[in-house]
CSV table of C-alpha atoms and ligand atoms in Angstrom, one decimal:
chain,number,residue,atom,x,y,z
A,24,MET,CA,20.7,67.8,48.6
A,25,THR,CA,17.0,66.9,49.3
A,26,VAL,CA,14.6,69.7,49.8
A,27,ILE,CA,14.2,69.1,53.5
A,28,ASP,CA,18.2,69.5,53.7
A,29,SER,CA,17.8,72.7,51.8
A,30,THR,CA,15.1,73.9,54.2
A,31,ILE,CA,17.3,73.3,57.1
A,32,SER,CA,20.2,75.0,55.8
A,33,PHE,CA,17.8,78.1,54.6
A,34,ILE,CA,16.3,78.3,58.2
A,35,LYS,CA,19.9,78.3,59.9
A,36,GLU,CA,20.9,81.0,57.4
A,37,GLN,CA,17.8,83.1,58.2
A,38,TYR,CA,18.7,82.9,62.0
A,39,LYS,CA,22.4,83.4,61.3
A,40,SER,CA,23.3,80.2,63.7
A,41,GLN,CA,24.3,76.7,63.2
A,42,ASN,CA,23.1,75.9,66.9
A,43,PHE,CA,19.5,74.8,67.7
A,44,ILE,CA,16.8,77.0,66.2
A,45,PRO,CA,13.7,76.9,68.5
A,46,LEU,CA,10.2,77.6,67.3
A,47,HIS,CA,9.5,80.7,68.9
A,48,VAL,CA,11.3,82.5,71.6
A,49,PRO,CA,10.6,86.1,73.2
A,50,HIS,CA,12.5,89.0,71.8
A,51,PHE,CA,13.5,91.4,74.7
A,52,GLY,CA,14.9,94.5,72.9
A,53,GLY,CA,13.0,97.4,74.6
A,54,ASN,CA,12.4,98.8,77.9
A,55,GLU,CA,11.6,95.3,79.6
A,56,LYS,CA,14.3,95.6,82.3
A,57,LYS,CA,13.7,99.3,83.0
A,58,TYR,CA,9.9,98.6,83.6
A,59,LEU,CA,10.6,95.6,85.7
A,60,LEU,CA,13.0,97.5,87.8
A,61,GLU,CA,10.6,100.3,88.2
A,62,THR,CA,7.7,97.9,89.7
A,63,ILE,CA,10.4,96.6,91.9
A,64,ASP,CA,11.5,99.9,93.2
A,65,SER,CA,7.9,100.9,93.7
A,66,THR,CA,7.1,97.8,95.7
A,67,PHE,CA,4.0,97.3,93.4
A,68,VAL,CA,4.7,94.0,92.1
A,69,SER,CA,1.5,92.4,92.5
A,70,SER,CA,-2.0,92.4,91.7
A,71,VAL,CA,-2.5,96.1,91.4
A,72,GLY,CA,-0.3,99.0,89.8
A,73,ALA,CA,0.3,101.6,87.1
A,74,TYR,CA,1.5,99.0,84.7
A,75,VAL,CA,-1.7,97.0,84.7
A,76,ASP,CA,-3.6,100.1,83.9
A,77,GLN,CA,-1.2,101.2,81.2
A,78,PHE,CA,-1.3,97.8,79.8
A,79,GLU,CA,-5.2,97.9,79.5
A,80,ILE,CA,-5.1,101.2,77.9
A,81,MET,CA,-2.4,100.0,75.3
A,82,MET,CA,-4.4,97.0,74.5
A,83,GLN,CA,-7.6,99.2,74.0
A,84,GLY,CA,-5.6,101.4,71.6
A,85,ILE,CA,-3.9,98.3,69.8
A,86,THR,CA,-7.4,96.4,69.4
A,87,GLN,CA,-9.5,99.6,68.8
A,88,THR,CA,-11.8,98.5,71.7
A,89,GLN,CA,-13.6,100.3,74.4
A,90,LYS,CA,-12.3,98.1,77.2
A,91,ALA,CA,-9.4,95.7,77.9
A,92,VAL,CA,-9.3,93.7,81.0
A,93,ALA,CA,-5.8,92.2,82.1
A,94,VAL,CA,-6.1,88.9,83.2
A,95,VAL,CA,-3.6,86.1,84.6
A,96,ASN,CA,-3.6,84.1,81.3
A,97,GLY,CA,-5.4,83.7,78.2
A,98,THR,CA,-7.4,80.5,79.4
A,99,ALA,CA,-9.0,82.3,82.2
A,100,GLY,CA,-9.8,85.1,79.8
A,101,ILE,CA,-11.7,82.8,77.6
A,102,GLN,CA,-13.4,81.2,80.6
A,103,VAL,CA,-14.6,84.6,82.0
A,104,ALA,CA,-15.6,85.9,78.5
A,105,LEU,CA,-17.7,82.9,78.0
A,106,ARG,CA,-19.3,83.6,81.2
A,107,LEU,CA,-19.7,87.3,80.3
A,108,ALA,CA,-21.4,86.2,77.2
A,109,GLY,CA,-24.0,84.3,79.2
A,110,VAL,CA,-22.8,81.0,78.9
A,111,VAL,CA,-24.0,79.0,81.9
A,112,LYS,CA,-23.8,75.2,83.2
A,113,GLY,CA,-25.1,72.7,80.8
A,114,ASP,CA,-25.1,75.0,77.7
A,115,GLU,CA,-23.3,74.0,74.5
A,116,VAL,CA,-20.5,76.0,72.9
A,117,ILE,CA,-19.4,75.6,69.4
A,118,THR,CA,-16.0,75.7,68.6
A,119,GLN,CA,-13.3,74.1,66.3
A,120,ALA,CA,-11.4,70.8,67.0
A,121,LEU,CA,-8.5,72.2,65.6
A,122,THR,CA,-7.0,74.2,68.3
A,123,PHE,CA,-4.9,74.4,71.4
A,124,ILE,CA,-6.5,72.5,74.4
A,125,ALA,CA,-7.3,75.9,76.3
A,126,THR,CA,-10.1,76.8,73.9
A,127,ALA,CA,-12.1,73.5,74.8
A,128,ASN,CA,-11.0,73.6,78.5
A,129,ALA,CA,-12.3,77.2,79.0
A,130,ILE,CA,-15.7,75.9,77.8
A,131,VAL,CA,-15.6,73.2,80.3
A,132,TYR,CA,-14.7,75.4,83.2
A,133,ASN,CA,-18.0,77.0,82.8
A,134,GLY,CA,-19.8,73.7,83.1
A,135,ALA,CA,-20.8,74.0,79.2
A,136,ILE,CA,-20.1,71.3,76.5
A,137,PRO,CA,-17.9,71.8,73.5
A,138,VAL,CA,-19.3,70.9,70.2
A,139,PHE,CA,-16.8,70.7,67.3
A,140,VAL,CA,-17.5,72.2,63.9
A,141,ASP,CA,-15.0,71.9,61.0
A,142,VAL,CA,-12.6,74.4,59.9
A,143,ASP,CA,-11.8,76.1,56.5
A,144,LEU,CA,-9.0,74.8,54.6
A,145,ASP,CA,-7.9,78.5,53.8
A,146,THR,CA,-7.9,79.9,57.2
A,147,MET,CA,-7.6,76.7,59.3
A,148,GLY,CA,-10.1,78.4,61.5
A,149,LEU,CA,-13.8,77.9,62.2
A,150,SER,CA,-15.7,77.5,58.9
A,151,PRO,CA,-19.0,79.6,58.4
A,152,THR,CA,-20.3,77.1,55.7
A,153,ALA,CA,-19.7,74.2,58.4
A,154,LEU,CA,-21.2,76.2,61.1
A,155,GLU,CA,-24.4,77.0,59.1
A,156,GLN,CA,-24.7,73.3,57.9
A,157,PHE,CA,-24.5,72.2,61.5
A,158,LEU,CA,-27.1,74.5,62.9
A,159,VAL,CA,-29.5,73.9,59.9
A,160,GLU,CA,-29.2,70.2,60.4
A,161,ASN,CA,-28.9,70.1,64.3
A,162,ALA,CA,-30.6,73.0,65.6
A,163,GLU,CA,-33.6,74.9,66.3
A,164,LEU,CA,-34.4,78.6,66.7
A,165,ARG,CA,-36.5,79.6,69.6
A,166,GLU,CA,-37.5,83.0,71.1
A,167,ASP,CA,-34.5,83.2,73.6
A,168,GLY,CA,-31.8,81.3,71.3
A,169,ALA,CA,-30.6,78.3,69.4
A,170,TYR,CA,-31.2,74.8,70.7
A,171,ASN,CA,-29.6,71.7,69.8
A,172,LYS,CA,-32.4,69.3,68.8
A,173,ASN,CA,-30.3,66.1,69.6
A,174,THR,CA,-29.6,67.1,73.2
A,175,GLY,CA,-32.2,69.8,74.0
A,176,LYS,CA,-29.3,72.0,75.2
A,177,LYS,CA,-29.1,75.8,74.5
A,178,ILE,CA,-26.1,76.7,71.9
A,179,SER,CA,-25.1,79.7,73.8
A,180,ALA,CA,-21.8,80.8,72.1
A,181,CYS,CA,-19.5,80.1,69.2
A,182,LEU,CA,-15.9,80.3,69.9
A,183,PRO,CA,-13.7,80.6,66.6
A,184,MET,CA,-9.9,80.5,66.9
A,185,HIS,CA,-7.6,82.5,64.7
A,186,THR,CA,-5.2,79.8,64.0
A,187,PHE,CA,-1.5,80.8,64.3
A,188,GLY,CA,-2.6,84.4,63.7
A,189,PHE,CA,-4.6,83.8,60.4
A,190,PRO,CA,-8.0,85.5,60.8
A,191,VAL,CA,-11.1,83.3,60.2
A,192,HIS,CA,-13.9,84.6,57.8
A,193,MET,CA,-15.4,86.8,60.5
A,194,ASP,CA,-18.3,88.4,58.3
A,195,ALA,CA,-19.8,85.0,57.5
A,196,LEU,CA,-19.4,83.7,60.9
A,197,LEU,CA,-20.9,87.0,62.6
A,198,ALA,CA,-23.9,86.6,60.0
A,199,VAL,CA,-24.5,83.0,60.9
A,200,CYS,CA,-24.4,83.7,64.7
A,201,THR,CA,-26.6,86.8,64.4
A,202,THR,CA,-29.1,84.7,62.5
A,203,TRP,CA,-29.1,82.1,65.3
A,204,LYS,CA,-28.9,84.3,68.4
A,205,ILE,CA,-25.3,83.0,69.3
A,206,ALA,CA,-22.8,84.9,70.8
A,207,LEU,CA,-19.4,85.1,69.1
A,208,ILE,CA,-16.5,85.3,71.3
A,209,GLU,CA,-13.1,85.4,69.4
A,210,ASP,CA,-10.2,83.0,70.9
A,211,ALA,CA,-7.7,85.6,69.5
A,212,ALA,CA,-4.8,84.3,71.9
A,213,GLU,CA,-2.7,83.7,68.8
A,214,SER,CA,-3.5,86.7,66.7
A,215,LEU,CA,-2.6,89.9,68.6
A,216,GLY,CA,-1.8,92.3,65.6
A,217,SER,CA,-3.7,90.4,62.8
A,218,LEU,CA,-6.4,92.4,60.8
A,219,TYR,CA,-9.4,91.3,59.3
A,220,LYS,CA,-10.8,93.9,56.5
A,221,GLY,CA,-8.6,96.3,58.4
A,222,LYS,CA,-10.0,95.8,61.7
A,223,PRO,CA,-7.9,94.0,64.5
A,224,THR,CA,-8.8,90.3,65.4
A,225,GLY,CA,-10.3,90.1,68.9
A,226,SER,CA,-12.6,93.5,68.3
A,227,LEU,CA,-15.1,92.0,66.1
A,228,GLY,CA,-17.1,89.4,68.2
A,229,LYS,CA,-18.9,90.3,71.4
A,230,LEU,CA,-15.8,89.7,73.2
A,231,GLY,CA,-12.0,88.6,72.4
A,232,VAL,CA,-9.3,87.2,74.3
A,233,PHE,CA,-5.7,87.3,73.9
A,234,SER,CA,-2.8,85.4,75.5
A,235,PHE,CA,0.7,86.8,76.4
A,236,ASN,CA,2.4,83.5,77.3
A,237,GLY,CA,6.0,83.1,76.6
A,238,ASN,CA,5.4,81.7,73.1
A,239,LYS,CA,3.0,84.1,71.8
A,240,ILE,CA,4.0,87.0,69.7
A,241,VAL,CA,4.1,89.5,72.8
A,242,THR,CA,4.8,88.2,76.4
A,243,SER,CA,4.0,89.2,79.8
A,244,GLY,CA,5.8,86.0,81.1
A,245,GLY,CA,2.3,84.7,81.6
A,246,GLY,CA,-1.0,86.7,81.1
A,247,GLY,CA,-4.0,87.5,79.0
A,248,ALA,CA,-6.5,90.2,78.2
A,249,ILE,CA,-10.3,90.2,77.5
A,250,VAL,CA,-11.4,93.0,75.0
A,251,THR,CA,-14.8,94.0,74.2
A,252,ASN,CA,-16.7,97.3,72.5
A,253,ASP,CA,-19.4,96.5,75.3
A,254,VAL,CA,-18.4,99.1,78.1
A,255,SER,CA,-20.7,97.3,80.6
A,256,LEU,CA,-19.7,93.9,79.8
A,257,GLY,CA,-16.0,95.1,80.1
A,258,ALA,CA,-16.5,96.6,83.6
A,259,LYS,CA,-18.3,93.3,84.8
A,260,GLY,CA,-15.2,91.5,83.5
A,261,LYS,CA,-12.9,93.6,85.5
A,262,TYR,CA,-15.0,93.1,88.5
A,263,LEU,CA,-15.3,89.3,87.9
A,264,THR,CA,-11.7,88.8,87.6
A,265,THR,CA,-10.7,90.9,90.6
A,266,THR,CA,-12.8,88.9,93.1
A,267,ALA,CA,-16.1,90.8,92.6
A,268,LYS,CA,-15.3,93.2,95.0
A,269,VAL,CA,-17.9,96.4,95.8
A,270,PRO,CA,-15.8,99.3,95.9
A,271,HIS,CA,-15.5,100.6,99.4
A,272,ALA,CA,-12.9,102.7,101.2
A,273,TYR,CA,-11.9,100.1,103.8
A,274,GLU,CA,-14.5,97.2,103.9
A,275,PHE,CA,-14.5,93.8,102.1
A,276,VAL,CA,-17.6,93.5,100.5
A,277,HIS,CA,-18.1,90.9,97.5
A,278,ASP,CA,-21.5,90.2,96.0
A,279,GLU,CA,-20.9,87.4,93.7
A,280,VAL,CA,-18.4,84.5,93.4
A,281,GLY,CA,-15.7,86.0,91.3
A,282,TYR,CA,-12.1,85.1,90.5
A,283,ASN,CA,-8.6,86.0,91.4
A,284,PHE,CA,-7.6,86.2,87.7
A,285,ARG,CA,-5.4,89.3,87.8
A,286,MET,CA,-2.4,89.9,85.9
A,287,PRO,CA,0.3,91.1,88.5
A,288,ASN,CA,1.9,94.3,87.8
A,289,LEU,CA,5.2,92.7,87.3
A,290,ASN,CA,3.8,90.9,84.4
A,291,ALA,CA,1.9,94.0,83.1
A,292,ALA,CA,5.3,95.9,83.2
A,293,LEU,CA,6.8,93.4,80.8
A,294,ALA,CA,3.8,93.4,78.6
A,295,CYS,CA,4.0,96.9,78.2
A,296,ALA,CA,7.6,96.9,77.2
A,297,GLN,CA,6.6,94.3,74.9
A,298,LEU,CA,3.6,96.0,73.2
A,299,GLU,CA,5.7,99.0,72.6
A,300,GLN,CA,7.6,96.8,70.0
A,301,LEU,CA,4.5,95.0,68.7
A,302,ASP,CA,4.6,97.0,65.3
A,303,ASN,CA,8.6,96.1,64.7
A,304,PHE,CA,7.7,92.6,65.6
A,305,LEU,CA,5.1,92.4,63.2
A,306,ASP,CA,7.3,93.9,60.4
A,307,ASN,CA,10.1,91.6,61.4
A,308,LYS,CA,7.8,88.5,61.1
A,309,ARG,CA,6.2,89.7,57.9
A,310,LYS,CA,9.7,90.1,56.3
A,311,LEU,CA,10.6,86.6,57.3
A,312,ALA,CA,7.3,85.2,56.0
A,313,LYS,CA,8.2,86.8,52.4
A,314,GLU,CA,11.7,84.9,52.6
A,315,TYR,CA,10.0,81.7,53.5
A,316,GLU,CA,7.3,82.2,50.8
A,317,SER,CA,9.8,82.7,48.1
A,318,PHE,CA,12.0,79.8,49.3
A,319,PHE,CA,9.3,77.3,49.7
A,320,ALA,CA,7.7,78.4,46.3
A,321,ALA,CA,11.0,77.7,44.6
A,322,ASN,CA,11.3,74.3,46.4
A,323,GLY,CA,7.8,73.0,45.7
A,324,ILE,CA,6.3,73.1,49.2
A,325,ASN,CA,3.3,74.9,50.3
A,326,PHE,CA,4.0,77.7,52.9
A,327,ARG,CA,0.9,79.1,54.3
A,328,THR,CA,0.2,82.8,53.7
A,329,GLU,CA,-2.8,85.1,54.9
A,330,THR,CA,-5.8,85.2,53.0
A,331,PRO,CA,-7.4,88.0,50.7
A,332,GLU,CA,-8.7,91.0,53.0
A,333,THR,CA,-6.7,89.9,56.1
A,334,LYS,CA,-3.2,90.7,57.4
A,335,ALA,CA,-1.8,87.9,59.5
A,336,ASN,CA,0.7,88.7,62.6
A,337,TYR,CA,2.6,85.5,61.3
A,338,TRP,CA,2.9,84.3,64.9
A,339,LEU,CA,3.6,80.9,64.1
A,340,MET,CA,4.4,80.1,60.5
A,341,CYS,CA,3.7,76.8,58.9
A,342,VAL,CA,4.0,74.5,55.8
A,343,GLU,CA,1.7,72.0,54.3
A,344,LEU,CA,3.3,69.0,53.4
A,345,GLU,CA,1.7,66.6,50.6
A,346,ASN,CA,0.7,63.9,53.2
A,347,LYS,CA,1.3,62.3,56.5
A,348,VAL,CA,4.2,60.3,55.2
A,349,GLU,CA,6.0,63.4,53.8
A,350,ARG,CA,5.1,65.3,57.1
A,351,ASP,CA,6.6,62.7,59.5
A,352,LEU,CA,9.9,62.8,57.2
A,353,PHE,CA,10.1,66.5,57.4
A,354,LEU,CA,9.6,66.4,61.2
A,355,GLU,CA,12.0,63.8,61.8
A,356,THR,CA,14.7,65.3,59.6
A,357,THR,CA,14.5,68.7,60.9
A,358,ASN,CA,14.3,68.0,64.5
A,359,ALA,CA,17.3,65.7,64.1
A,360,ASN,CA,19.4,68.4,62.5
A,361,GLY,CA,18.6,71.3,65.2
A,362,VAL,CA,15.7,72.9,63.6
A,363,MET,CA,12.7,72.8,65.8
A,364,THR,CA,9.4,71.8,63.8
A,365,ARG,CA,6.1,70.7,65.3
A,366,PRO,CA,3.0,69.3,64.0
A,367,ILE,CA,-0.3,71.0,64.6
A,368,TRP,CA,-2.3,69.9,67.4
A,369,GLN,CA,-4.3,66.6,67.6
A,370,LEU,CA,-7.8,67.3,67.2
A,371,MET,CA,-9.7,67.9,70.3
A,372,TYR,CA,-12.1,64.9,70.0
A,373,ARG,CA,-8.9,62.7,69.9
A,374,LEU,CA,-8.4,63.2,73.4
A,375,PRO,CA,-10.2,61.2,76.2
A,376,MET,CA,-12.1,63.9,77.8
A,377,TYR,CA,-13.4,65.2,74.6
A,378,ALA,CA,-13.8,62.0,72.7
A,379,HIS,CA,-17.6,62.0,73.4
A,380,CYS,CA,-18.4,65.4,72.2
A,381,GLN,CA,-20.8,66.1,69.3
A,382,LYS,CA,-18.9,66.8,65.9
A,383,ASP,CA,-19.6,67.2,62.2
A,384,ALA,CA,-17.6,65.6,59.5
A,385,GLN,CA,-14.2,67.2,60.1
A,386,HIS,CA,-12.8,66.6,56.6
A,387,ASN,CA,-10.7,69.7,56.6
A,388,ALA,CA,-9.6,69.7,60.1
A,389,GLU,CA,-8.4,66.1,59.4
A,390,PHE,CA,-6.8,67.0,56.2
A,391,LEU,CA,-4.7,69.8,58.1
A,392,GLU,CA,-4.0,67.6,61.3
A,393,GLU,CA,-2.2,65.2,59.0
A,394,ARG,CA,-0.2,67.8,56.8
A,395,ILE,CA,0.7,71.2,58.8
A,396,VAL,CA,4.0,71.6,60.5
A,397,ASN,CA,5.0,74.8,62.3
A,398,ILE,CA,8.6,76.1,61.4
A,399,PRO,CA,10.8,78.5,63.3
A,400,SER,CA,9.1,82.0,63.6
A,401,SER,CA,10.8,83.9,66.2
A,402,VAL,CA,11.6,87.7,65.7
A,403,ARG,CA,15.1,87.7,64.2
B,1,LIG,C1,-2.1,80.1,74.0
B,1,LIG,C2,-3.4,79.9,73.7
B,1,LIG,C3,-4.5,80.0,74.7
B,1,LIG,C4,-4.3,80.2,76.2
B,1,LIG,O1,-3.5,81.1,76.6
B,1,LIG,P1,-2.6,81.0,78.0
B,1,LIG,O2,-2.4,82.4,78.1
B,1,LIG,O3,-1.4,79.9,77.8
B,1,LIG,O4,-3.6,80.4,79.0
B,1,LIG,C5,-5.8,79.9,74.3
B,1,LIG,N1,-6.0,79.6,73.1
B,1,LIG,C6,-5.2,79.3,72.1
B,1,LIG,C7,-5.5,79.1,70.6
B,1,LIG,C8,-3.8,79.4,72.4
B,1,LIG,O5,-2.8,79.4,71.5
């Protein structure tokens, strides 16, 4: 039996099933039905309701932040978080090319331009050393912030992403961003429950954004949340995402072009029931990660684990194969045998709309792009 064959049987054993094993499916084991029925009985299924408020309070608790704003999805959350951080049309925003498309798209929705800086091999997220090197070589610091010497444009924000729930090197990134007067926004879409030096991801930058899409660790069907410790920015976020309405007893007064990015109460109800189970999900996934770790260690495959001083949520678990040939064989064989696996994303600059963007050498991103494969990671 080859290593890939034993991997297939091992995964089927873990999920106690010989049928198709998906990559990640939601687990509804709590109050989901109860809360959903309550919203229907109350008629408050739409954009205001008690579960929206409760969801925001729960998110403030979980992320240890002062203000959470429920939004319609993670992408919209990142879009607004960037705007709140001061990103305006024509600015540049530094992010990683090794990410899901939403990260880059949310930058463009603000009329800004993504600049791709390499990731670290250990975290698979934005590298502080690569960021510093990029800025030293390409930027100049002025009174009001960092400017790209090649384009003359302001680099107003930096948007690292905690890949698959593995926290980036936050302290070092924050230090570089502070020196260069660049706002740091965390794309924490994948890292709900992950900790960096004991602190929740999403709470460490100026703003952080989570996703509650169906494939994430906790789902609201579709949804997102912006979190921040800056109470006035948080209030501005709530106002902007709810059509920029000025409070009034009956008049419609809007004094800015806002968005209808509200999370419906129906979705918030689902999210609340799911958030109640977050700790169980985290324990459950950590146990599976331990099983995978020892199995793959015994079989000579590199299973990716959390880095020192961090606690990953193990949202999507992954292995690092020797090279692209090995990776392709692994993908082929597992998928042909009912175990769903998937390669990491294509780097953003491979896609036509981001092909022209400025980038650094990308050695690590390209190394990982050829080797990382996600394996089934659902709660069992
Ligand atoms: C899922 C995800 C998003 C966007 O979330 P949606 O809720 O699907 O809009 C953004 N960034 C990353 C890295 C993601 O994985």
